[in-house]
């Protein structure tokens, strides 16, 4: 219904009849006679002007959906589909009506519309908790509580665990039962500081959360903003959970970029988000106060949507229309990093969920100058890596040495022949890396998240160690992250295999004079890849990579150079570099795939195992490239990726299968030949 007015245009209450008038007798002395007065109406409202003003303010500060609900209960017609309709109601009249009628939460439940019975029960549970904590009447009068034998016995058992001298400090005259009753009464009183319906509309300035997660002044705050137990609020955690564990887990599972001191959201913005966005959608029912953690706040609760993606979409639509929050916060739905297991074993297929509220930017700082310098050095080492294979050819090396001798003698020297020969190898290798990056960019654009320009990390062994592409904004879910992460290395490896095979074909069909001018790679390098070396063996035949198991074989392994077409060398090195990117460590492409499939905690275990294996293979002398890459990822890529908007929904099996194919190629590439 629309707002209902009288003939003068004033808003008037409807539906419930006004409270019955009370009849009172008044005696008036006049000329020694008494006169009985007519019945008069006496209002039950005895609020002082200060109390009335305070309650009106609290009503106005409550979320719109709650004010509409309260107005309907008070008997005021209001169209909840008309924006701002409730703002045109007389808040003072509503406050007095509620105070007079002393409306309880069952009235609210009975007259509210719910989509299903589960929503009704959830609302009843939350409002019931609010009333339990705020008292059950508007006059703040409390009956003396009654406790069951079980409650008293439980408290006595708790007291049995306390040393006698401490109990004597508290009271020497009381026995354990009397002391248990006194403690239970104190607990009851602490839960009932405020009374009446308006205890639900708390002062949002109370209960500020400190840096260490401790909540202050909870006992003075209203129950609507504190629907949870005082112990939960004071600890900033669920009962039974150590206060330092959750912050530690956040620091362990999320990168430093999520903990920028100047980006942490203000507590008032978090309250506005929870009250005006989350509560109004009824899509996430919190069961804890916002818990202060490094970088933001964690809110535990129940996701009422069918998926994490649906929850994010609903909240995004609301935030997009709220100028206060639109560019001030980011929020993510995650699996609880450190759930409360006091109620029993947690079902791994129904893991508790949380909202993680942070500042607007959780991406790594761009560091443009540093990354530009690193990329410039990476291009330089790639150029060096393109020249070095030609100098491994003894014929070309002798020609270069002759030119250097002439230069030392002051004679003009032309070394352009070496550059001309190296350019095809250099350009082919760079093109294969571009395939990797273009695949990343195509997926990022299709999934509508932003990435940085890649940074080429130098390597004296393979030209570049890897390319670092930073996420500038969060992917929507783990599946988007997996598709982005696997696209680059998989496209790069496939194209590298094709180029390697084409180059090996040219090598196998070239005449002796042409092969004499080909660049070469050491036999030891070619044997560091079972896939790459296997293709060389297949195309060139005659056991070209076989080495006898003897001292002579070890010397042969170190000194023998295999002549290859420049395309074959570019393809081999690019295959190795792309495979390294798929090693599941930290925030590498492989680490992102691991996190999407196994989650953050599982990915940490995979990272540890991968690092251990790389170190073992590298330290044993089987693969110098793996040892060099081990140092790189430990130094620069060990952190996990920034949070996804939705880390609840699982990845489709089809994507897992594609990731498995990429991992299979990676293992074949990086395992040395035996």
Short mmCIF file of C-alpha atoms in Angstrom, two decimals, residues 65 70 108 129 166 175 189 234 245 256 264 267 279 355 358 368 393 477 535 554 579 593:
data_model
loop_
_atom_site.label_atom_id
_atom_site.label_comp_id
_atom_site.label_asym_id
_atom_site.label_seq_id
_atom_site.Cartn_x
_atom_site.Cartn_y
_atom_site.Cartn_z
CA UNK A 65 14.31 -2.22 5.70
CA UNK A 70 8.91 -1.38 12.49
CA UNK A 108 7.38 -8.64 14.08
CA UNK A 129 18.79 -13.22 20.75
CA UNK A 166 41.54 -17.35 44.02
CA UNK A 175 30.19 -21.99 49.14
CA UNK A 189 22.70 -8.87 34.29
CA UNK A 234 34.62 -8.82 23.55
CA UNK A 245 45.03 -17.24 15.60
CA UNK A 256 51.00 -8.20 2.11
CA UNK A 264 42.19 -0.41 5.88
CA UNK A 267 34.87 0.93 11.06
CA UNK A 279 21.27 -6.86 6.15
CA UNK A 355 32.91 -11.97 4.45
CA UNK A 358 39.13 -4.63 2.99
CA UNK A 368 56.82 0.93 -12.54
CA UNK A 393 79.88 -23.55 -32.43
CA UNK A 477 35.98 -16.63 -8.71
CA UNK A 535 61.96 -34.84 -29.22
CA UNK A 554 80.54 -37.45 -17.48
CA UNK A 579 56.96 -25.24 -17.96
CA UNK A 593 46.17 -23.15 -10.51
#
